[in-house]
Amino acid sequence: MNENKKSLLAPMLAMCLLPAMYLLRAGADNYLYFTLGAVLTLLPEGVLLILLGAAFYKKEPMPLPITLPLLTALGLFFGVMPFITVGGLSRLNSYFSSYIGSLLVTMLILLSGLYIAFLSEGAVRRLCSAVLLIVLALFLAAVLTAIKSGELTNLHLYSPSPAEDIKRGLLAGALIFEPDLYYLTLCLTRGRQGGWGRFLAAKAGLILLFTLPVIYVLGKHAKNARLPAYELAAFSKSVLIERFNGLFMMCMTLAAIVKTALEMHALKLCAMRLSIGRGANEKA
């Protein structure tokens, strides 16, 4: 169980990095209510993970008539998602760099992700841990240098439609659901996994890190920004982080590489388990 916990936390959090950076792109009248909605999505997600953990509590493997359709659906999902991940970042990157630069980044993400997907699980886990450390350290450094430019008035609670803002946050937070499917894939291919409680707490921290400091610093400007977390660099006014816009794009690229790699890795796990299951059916 301890090994399962180790193998679970870093990859699932790494899959949340890129969506967390995108969160504030969704329009809202008040981003504090929006953030509240995004955090509230952790409640149904926790129920889902508890149900999945209970379903795989027994040591006996689930029957093939149940696992094969699930793995087929998961395989189709994880087969499509790398292209959606890379396509989304490529479209966003085209606003900040040339067409050639965007194409090179796309090729880098796809090839790097494919290479990482076929590494050992221990290597994948260590790489996810390293990317988490790098991205969070760089972003936290930018936050600490930009926070002096923030104002408490930016954290206003007035909104003409707070319920609508919370709803938008719920919808945006619900889109960070891939780690749950990755969890299900591990359960189907590796047996019961643990540590989901720590994952939910850390995911809440990620959401708050990529929203609250940005709201505090940017204020109403966040609503008009194409990528609010990226524009945090404009308020840092620090020699150390004055080129953070480039560092932030590097962080996004690293997050996209790891997310794509994990999607390909999950696809590989599904394909391997399906081939074993079909072989067992043919022998039977």
GROMACS .gro file of C-alpha atoms in nm:
model
  284
    1MET     CA    1   0.000   0.000   0.000
    2ASN     CA    2   0.285   0.244   0.076
    3GLU     CA    3   0.430   0.185  -0.271
    4ASN     CA    4   0.088   0.245  -0.421
    5LYS     CA    5   0.064   0.577  -0.237
    6LYS     CA    6   0.404   0.681  -0.368
    7SER     CA    7   0.315   0.589  -0.726
    8LEU     CA    8  -0.021   0.766  -0.709
    9LEU     CA    9   0.035   1.114  -0.565
   10ALA     CA   10   0.299   1.271  -0.792
   11PRO     CA   11   0.150   1.161  -1.128
   12MET     CA   12  -0.205   1.261  -1.035
   13LEU     CA   13  -0.089   1.603  -0.916
   14ALA     CA   14   0.125   1.647  -1.227
   15MET     CA   15  -0.187   1.592  -1.439
   16CYS     CA   16  -0.352   1.883  -1.254
   17LEU     CA   17  -0.076   2.138  -1.319
   18LEU     CA   18  -0.171   2.248  -1.669
   19PRO     CA   19  -0.548   2.272  -1.604
   20ALA     CA   20  -0.476   2.469  -1.285
   21MET     CA   21  -0.275   2.722  -1.488
   22TYR     CA   22  -0.569   2.758  -1.727
   23LEU     CA   23  -0.835   2.803  -1.457
   24LEU     CA   24  -0.868   3.182  -1.453
   25ARG     CA   25  -0.913   3.198  -1.829
   26ALA     CA   26  -1.283   3.133  -1.769
   27GLY     CA   27  -1.473   3.460  -1.741
   28ALA     CA   28  -1.631   3.548  -1.408
   29ASP     CA   29  -1.756   3.867  -1.245
   30ASN     CA   30  -1.583   3.778  -0.919
   31TYR     CA   31  -1.298   3.530  -0.922
   32LEU     CA   32  -1.316   3.457  -0.550
   33TYR     CA   33  -1.660   3.302  -0.596
   34PHE     CA   34  -1.523   3.131  -0.906
   35THR     CA   35  -1.235   2.984  -0.704
   36LEU     CA   36  -1.480   2.871  -0.437
   37GLY     CA   37  -1.674   2.682  -0.703
   38ALA     CA   38  -1.356   2.519  -0.835
   39VAL     CA   39  -1.257   2.404  -0.484
   40LEU     CA   40  -1.608   2.269  -0.417
   41THR     CA   41  -1.563   2.021  -0.702
   42LEU     CA   42  -1.329   1.833  -0.467
   43LEU     CA   43  -1.630   1.715  -0.264
   44PRO     CA   44  -1.795   1.500  -0.535
   45GLU     CA   45  -1.448   1.399  -0.654
   46GLY     CA   46  -1.368   1.270  -0.305
   47VAL     CA   47  -1.692   1.067  -0.304
   48LEU     CA   48  -1.600   0.921  -0.643
   49LEU     CA   49  -1.251   0.821  -0.526
   50ILE     CA   50  -1.395   0.663  -0.211
   51LEU     CA   51  -1.634   0.457  -0.424
   52LEU     CA   52  -1.355   0.349  -0.654
   53GLY     CA   53  -1.137   0.252  -0.358
   54ALA     CA   54  -1.425   0.050  -0.211
   55ALA     CA   55  -1.491  -0.123  -0.544
   56PHE     CA   56  -1.132  -0.245  -0.561
   57TYR     CA   57  -1.093  -0.322  -0.191
   58LYS     CA   58  -1.102  -0.696  -0.244
   59LYS     CA   59  -0.780  -0.856  -0.361
   60GLU     CA   60  -0.959  -1.067  -0.623
   61PRO     CA   61  -0.942  -0.911  -0.972
   62MET     CA   62  -1.265  -0.782  -1.121
   63PRO     CA   63  -1.433  -1.007  -1.381
   64LEU     CA   64  -1.316  -0.960  -1.739
   65PRO     CA   65  -1.669  -0.876  -1.868
   66ILE     CA   66  -1.647  -0.564  -1.647
   67THR     CA   67  -1.281  -0.469  -1.689
   68LEU     CA   68  -1.258  -0.510  -2.067
   69PRO     CA   69  -1.530  -0.253  -2.158
   70LEU     CA   70  -1.396  -0.010  -1.898
   71LEU     CA   71  -1.040  -0.045  -2.024
   72THR     CA   72  -1.155  -0.006  -2.384
   73ALA     CA   73  -1.336   0.319  -2.299
   74LEU     CA   74  -1.037   0.444  -2.099
   75GLY     CA   75  -0.802   0.350  -2.382
   76LEU     CA   76  -1.008   0.551  -2.632
   77PHE     CA   77  -1.015   0.847  -2.394
   78PHE     CA   78  -0.641   0.846  -2.324
   79GLY     CA   79  -0.573   0.791  -2.694
   80VAL     CA   80  -0.748   1.118  -2.783
   81MET     CA   81  -0.649   1.336  -2.487
   82PRO     CA   82  -0.277   1.385  -2.579
   83PHE     CA   83  -0.382   1.557  -2.901
   84ILE     CA   84  -0.632   1.777  -2.715
   85THR     CA   85  -0.366   1.869  -2.457
   86VAL     CA   86  -0.103   1.951  -2.717
   87GLY     CA   87  -0.352   2.127  -2.946
   88GLY     CA   88  -0.475   2.352  -2.665
   89LEU     CA   89  -0.125   2.455  -2.564
   90SER     CA   90  -0.023   2.503  -2.927
   91ARG     CA   91  -0.314   2.741  -2.991
   92LEU     CA   92  -0.231   2.935  -2.675
   93ASN     CA   93   0.140   2.939  -2.755
   94SER     CA   94   0.069   3.085  -3.101
   95TYR     CA   95  -0.037   3.410  -2.929
   96PHE     CA   96   0.304   3.440  -2.761
   97SER     CA   97   0.542   3.307  -3.026
   98SER     CA   98   0.575   3.251  -3.401
   99TYR     CA   99   0.416   2.965  -3.596
  100ILE     CA  100   0.752   2.787  -3.621
  101GLY     CA  101   0.811   2.821  -3.248
  102SER     CA  102   0.464   2.685  -3.172
  103LEU     CA  103   0.523   2.390  -3.406
  104LEU     CA  104   0.858   2.311  -3.243
  105VAL     CA  105   0.698   2.315  -2.897
  106THR     CA  106   0.423   2.081  -3.022
  107MET     CA  107   0.678   1.833  -3.158
  108LEU     CA  108   0.883   1.857  -2.837
  109ILE     CA  109   0.578   1.775  -2.622
  110LEU     CA  110   0.465   1.481  -2.837
  111LEU     CA  111   0.809   1.320  -2.872
  112SER     CA  112   0.906   1.378  -2.509
  113GLY     CA  113   0.571   1.247  -2.389
  114LEU     CA  114   0.605   0.935  -2.603
  115TYR     CA  115   0.953   0.867  -2.468
  116ILE     CA  116   0.852   0.917  -2.103
  117ALA     CA  117   0.541   0.700  -2.145
  118PHE     CA  118   0.759   0.393  -2.202
  119LEU     CA  119   0.988   0.447  -1.905
  120SER     CA  120   0.949   0.238  -1.592
  121GLU     CA  121   0.680   0.339  -1.343
  122GLY     CA  122   0.944   0.440  -1.091
  123ALA     CA  123   1.112   0.667  -1.346
  124VAL     CA  124   0.777   0.821  -1.441
  125ARG     CA  125   0.699   0.885  -1.074
  126ARG     CA  126   1.037   1.051  -1.012
  127LEU     CA  127   1.004   1.267  -1.322
  128CYS     CA  128   0.657   1.381  -1.214
  129SER     CA  129   0.795   1.470  -0.871
  130ALA     CA  130   1.077   1.671  -1.030
  131VAL     CA  131   0.840   1.864  -1.259
  132LEU     CA  132   0.609   1.938  -0.966
  133LEU     CA  133   0.900   2.076  -0.766
  134ILE     CA  134   1.034   2.291  -1.052
  135VAL     CA  135   0.699   2.435  -1.159
  136LEU     CA  136   0.572   2.509  -0.810
  137ALA     CA  137   0.905   2.660  -0.699
  138LEU     CA  138   0.925   2.893  -1.000
  139PHE     CA  139   0.562   3.002  -0.975
  140LEU     CA  140   0.587   3.056  -0.600
  141ALA     CA  141   0.898   3.270  -0.653
  142ALA     CA  142   0.706   3.485  -0.902
  143VAL     CA  143   0.413   3.512  -0.662
  144LEU     CA  144   0.637   3.624  -0.376
  145THR     CA  145   0.797   3.897  -0.587
  146ALA     CA  146   0.465   4.016  -0.733
  147ILE     CA  147   0.258   4.004  -0.416
  148LYS     CA  148   0.386   4.348  -0.308
  149SER     CA  149   0.202   4.496  -0.607
  150GLY     CA  150  -0.134   4.354  -0.498
  151GLU     CA  151  -0.417   4.530  -0.316
  152LEU     CA  152  -0.677   4.400  -0.075
  153THR     CA  153  -0.943   4.582  -0.276
  154ASN     CA  154  -0.876   4.330  -0.555
  155LEU     CA  155  -1.028   4.063  -0.333
  156HIS     CA  156  -1.371   4.226  -0.340
  157LEU     CA  157  -1.670   4.000  -0.282
  158TYR     CA  158  -1.928   4.205  -0.470
  159SER     CA  159  -2.080   4.032  -0.770
  160PRO     CA  160  -2.411   4.087  -0.953
  161SER     CA  161  -2.447   3.709  -0.988
  162PRO     CA  162  -2.241   3.518  -0.727
  163ALA     CA  163  -2.432   3.195  -0.797
  164GLU     CA  164  -2.334   3.218  -1.163
  165ASP     CA  165  -1.969   3.276  -1.070
  166ILE     CA  166  -1.971   2.971  -0.842
  167LYS     CA  167  -2.136   2.768  -1.118
  168ARG     CA  168  -1.864   2.868  -1.364
  169GLY     CA  169  -1.603   2.769  -1.108
  170LEU     CA  170  -1.773   2.433  -1.059
  171LEU     CA  171  -1.771   2.370  -1.433
  172ALA     CA  172  -1.406   2.477  -1.468
  173GLY     CA  173  -1.299   2.267  -1.169
  174ALA     CA  174  -1.492   1.966  -1.297
  175LEU     CA  175  -1.277   1.968  -1.611
  176ILE     CA  176  -0.976   1.867  -1.397
  177PHE     CA  177  -1.107   1.511  -1.386
  178GLU     CA  178  -0.833   1.320  -1.569
  179PRO     CA  179  -0.649   1.215  -1.250
  180ASP     CA  180  -0.962   1.024  -1.143
  181LEU     CA  181  -0.962   0.828  -1.469
  182TYR     CA  182  -0.589   0.770  -1.428
  183TYR     CA  183  -0.666   0.639  -1.078
  184LEU     CA  184  -0.928   0.404  -1.223
  185THR     CA  185  -0.681   0.285  -1.485
  186LEU     CA  186  -0.425   0.203  -1.215
  187CYS     CA  187  -0.692   0.019  -1.015
  188LEU     CA  188  -0.790  -0.190  -1.317
  189THR     CA  189  -0.433  -0.271  -1.416
  190ARG     CA  190  -0.240  -0.267  -1.087
  191GLY     CA  191  -0.500  -0.332  -0.817
  192ARG     CA  192  -0.626  -0.105  -0.540
  193GLN     CA  193  -0.449   0.228  -0.496
  194GLY     CA  194  -0.428   0.443  -0.182
  195GLY     CA  195  -0.342   0.800  -0.089
  196TRP     CA  196  -0.638   0.975  -0.255
  197GLY     CA  197  -0.698   1.186   0.058
  198ARG     CA  198  -0.355   1.345   0.030
  199PHE     CA  199  -0.416   1.398  -0.339
  200LEU     CA  200  -0.738   1.595  -0.278
  201ALA     CA  201  -0.569   1.816  -0.018
  202ALA     CA  202  -0.273   1.884  -0.249
  203LYS     CA  203  -0.504   1.949  -0.545
  204ALA     CA  204  -0.691   2.210  -0.339
  205GLY     CA  205  -0.356   2.374  -0.268
  206LEU     CA  206  -0.273   2.379  -0.641
  207ILE     CA  207  -0.604   2.544  -0.728
  208LEU     CA  208  -0.558   2.811  -0.460
  209LEU     CA  209  -0.194   2.875  -0.558
  210PHE     CA  210  -0.281   2.942  -0.922
  211THR     CA  211  -0.585   3.158  -0.841
  212LEU     CA  212  -0.572   3.357  -0.516
  213PRO     CA  213  -0.231   3.530  -0.566
  214VAL     CA  214  -0.321   3.613  -0.926
  215ILE     CA  215  -0.655   3.766  -0.818
  216TYR     CA  216  -0.481   3.961  -0.541
  217VAL     CA  217  -0.223   4.106  -0.782
  218LEU     CA  218  -0.416   4.151  -1.107
  219GLY     CA  219  -0.761   4.238  -0.973
  220LYS     CA  220  -1.016   4.323  -1.242
  221HIS     CA  221  -0.745   4.302  -1.508
  222ALA     CA  222  -0.759   3.921  -1.472
  223LYS     CA  223  -1.094   3.918  -1.652
  224ASN     CA  224  -0.942   4.077  -1.965
  225ALA     CA  225  -0.617   3.878  -1.964
  226ARG     CA  226  -0.579   3.588  -2.206
  227LEU     CA  227  -0.378   3.393  -1.948
  228PRO     CA  228  -0.387   3.572  -1.609
  229ALA     CA  229  -0.120   3.361  -1.438
  230TYR     CA  230   0.120   3.445  -1.724
  231GLU     CA  231   0.073   3.820  -1.667
  232LEU     CA  232   0.178   3.793  -1.305
  233ALA     CA  233   0.531   3.865  -1.433
  234ALA     CA  234   0.434   4.218  -1.530
  235PHE     CA  235   0.378   4.301  -1.163
  236SER     CA  236   0.684   4.129  -1.016
  237LYS     CA  237   0.925   4.418  -1.083
  238SER     CA  238   1.213   4.199  -0.976
  239VAL     CA  239   1.550   4.138  -1.140
  240LEU     CA  240   1.519   3.768  -1.056
  241ILE     CA  241   1.174   3.722  -1.213
  242GLU     CA  242   1.168   4.002  -1.472
  243ARG     CA  243   1.176   3.738  -1.746
  244PHE     CA  244   0.920   3.517  -1.576
  245ASN     CA  245   0.698   3.522  -1.885
  246GLY     CA  246   0.956   3.297  -2.052
  247LEU     CA  247   0.990   3.086  -1.739
  248PHE     CA  248   0.613   3.054  -1.716
  249MET     CA  249   0.591   2.923  -2.073
  250MET     CA  250   0.865   2.676  -1.981
  251CYS     CA  251   0.657   2.567  -1.681
  252MET     CA  252   0.353   2.523  -1.903
  253THR     CA  253   0.557   2.321  -2.151
  254LEU     CA  254   0.691   2.095  -1.875
  255ALA     CA  255   0.341   2.047  -1.738
  256ALA     CA  256   0.210   1.966  -2.087
  257ILE     CA  257   0.491   1.715  -2.148
  258VAL     CA  258   0.419   1.531  -1.822
  259LYS     CA  259   0.042   1.539  -1.876
  260THR     CA  260   0.081   1.404  -2.230
  261ALA     CA  261   0.326   1.139  -2.110
  262LEU     CA  262   0.088   1.021  -1.838
  263GLU     CA  263  -0.198   1.002  -2.088
  264MET     CA  264   0.017   0.792  -2.319
  265HIS     CA  265   0.133   0.584  -2.022
  266ALA     CA  266  -0.229   0.517  -1.923
  267LEU     CA  267  -0.304   0.419  -2.284
  268LYS     CA  268  -0.012   0.176  -2.272
  269LEU     CA  269  -0.140   0.022  -1.947
  270CYS     CA  270  -0.488  -0.021  -2.096
  271ALA     CA  271  -0.349  -0.181  -2.414
  272MET     CA  272  -0.129  -0.423  -2.218
  273ARG     CA  273  -0.415  -0.527  -1.988
  274LEU     CA  274  -0.654  -0.567  -2.282
  275SER     CA  275  -0.409  -0.789  -2.468
  276ILE     CA  276  -0.365  -1.008  -2.159
  277GLY     CA  277  -0.742  -1.025  -2.106
  278ARG     CA  278  -0.811  -1.121  -2.466
  279GLY     CA  279  -0.537  -1.383  -2.451
  280ALA     CA  280  -0.697  -1.532  -2.141
  281ASN     CA  281  -1.036  -1.540  -2.314
  282GLU     CA  282  -0.892  -1.719  -2.615
  283LYS     CA  283  -0.727  -1.984  -2.394
  284ALA     CA  284  -1.054  -2.033  -2.205
   0.00000   0.00000   0.00000
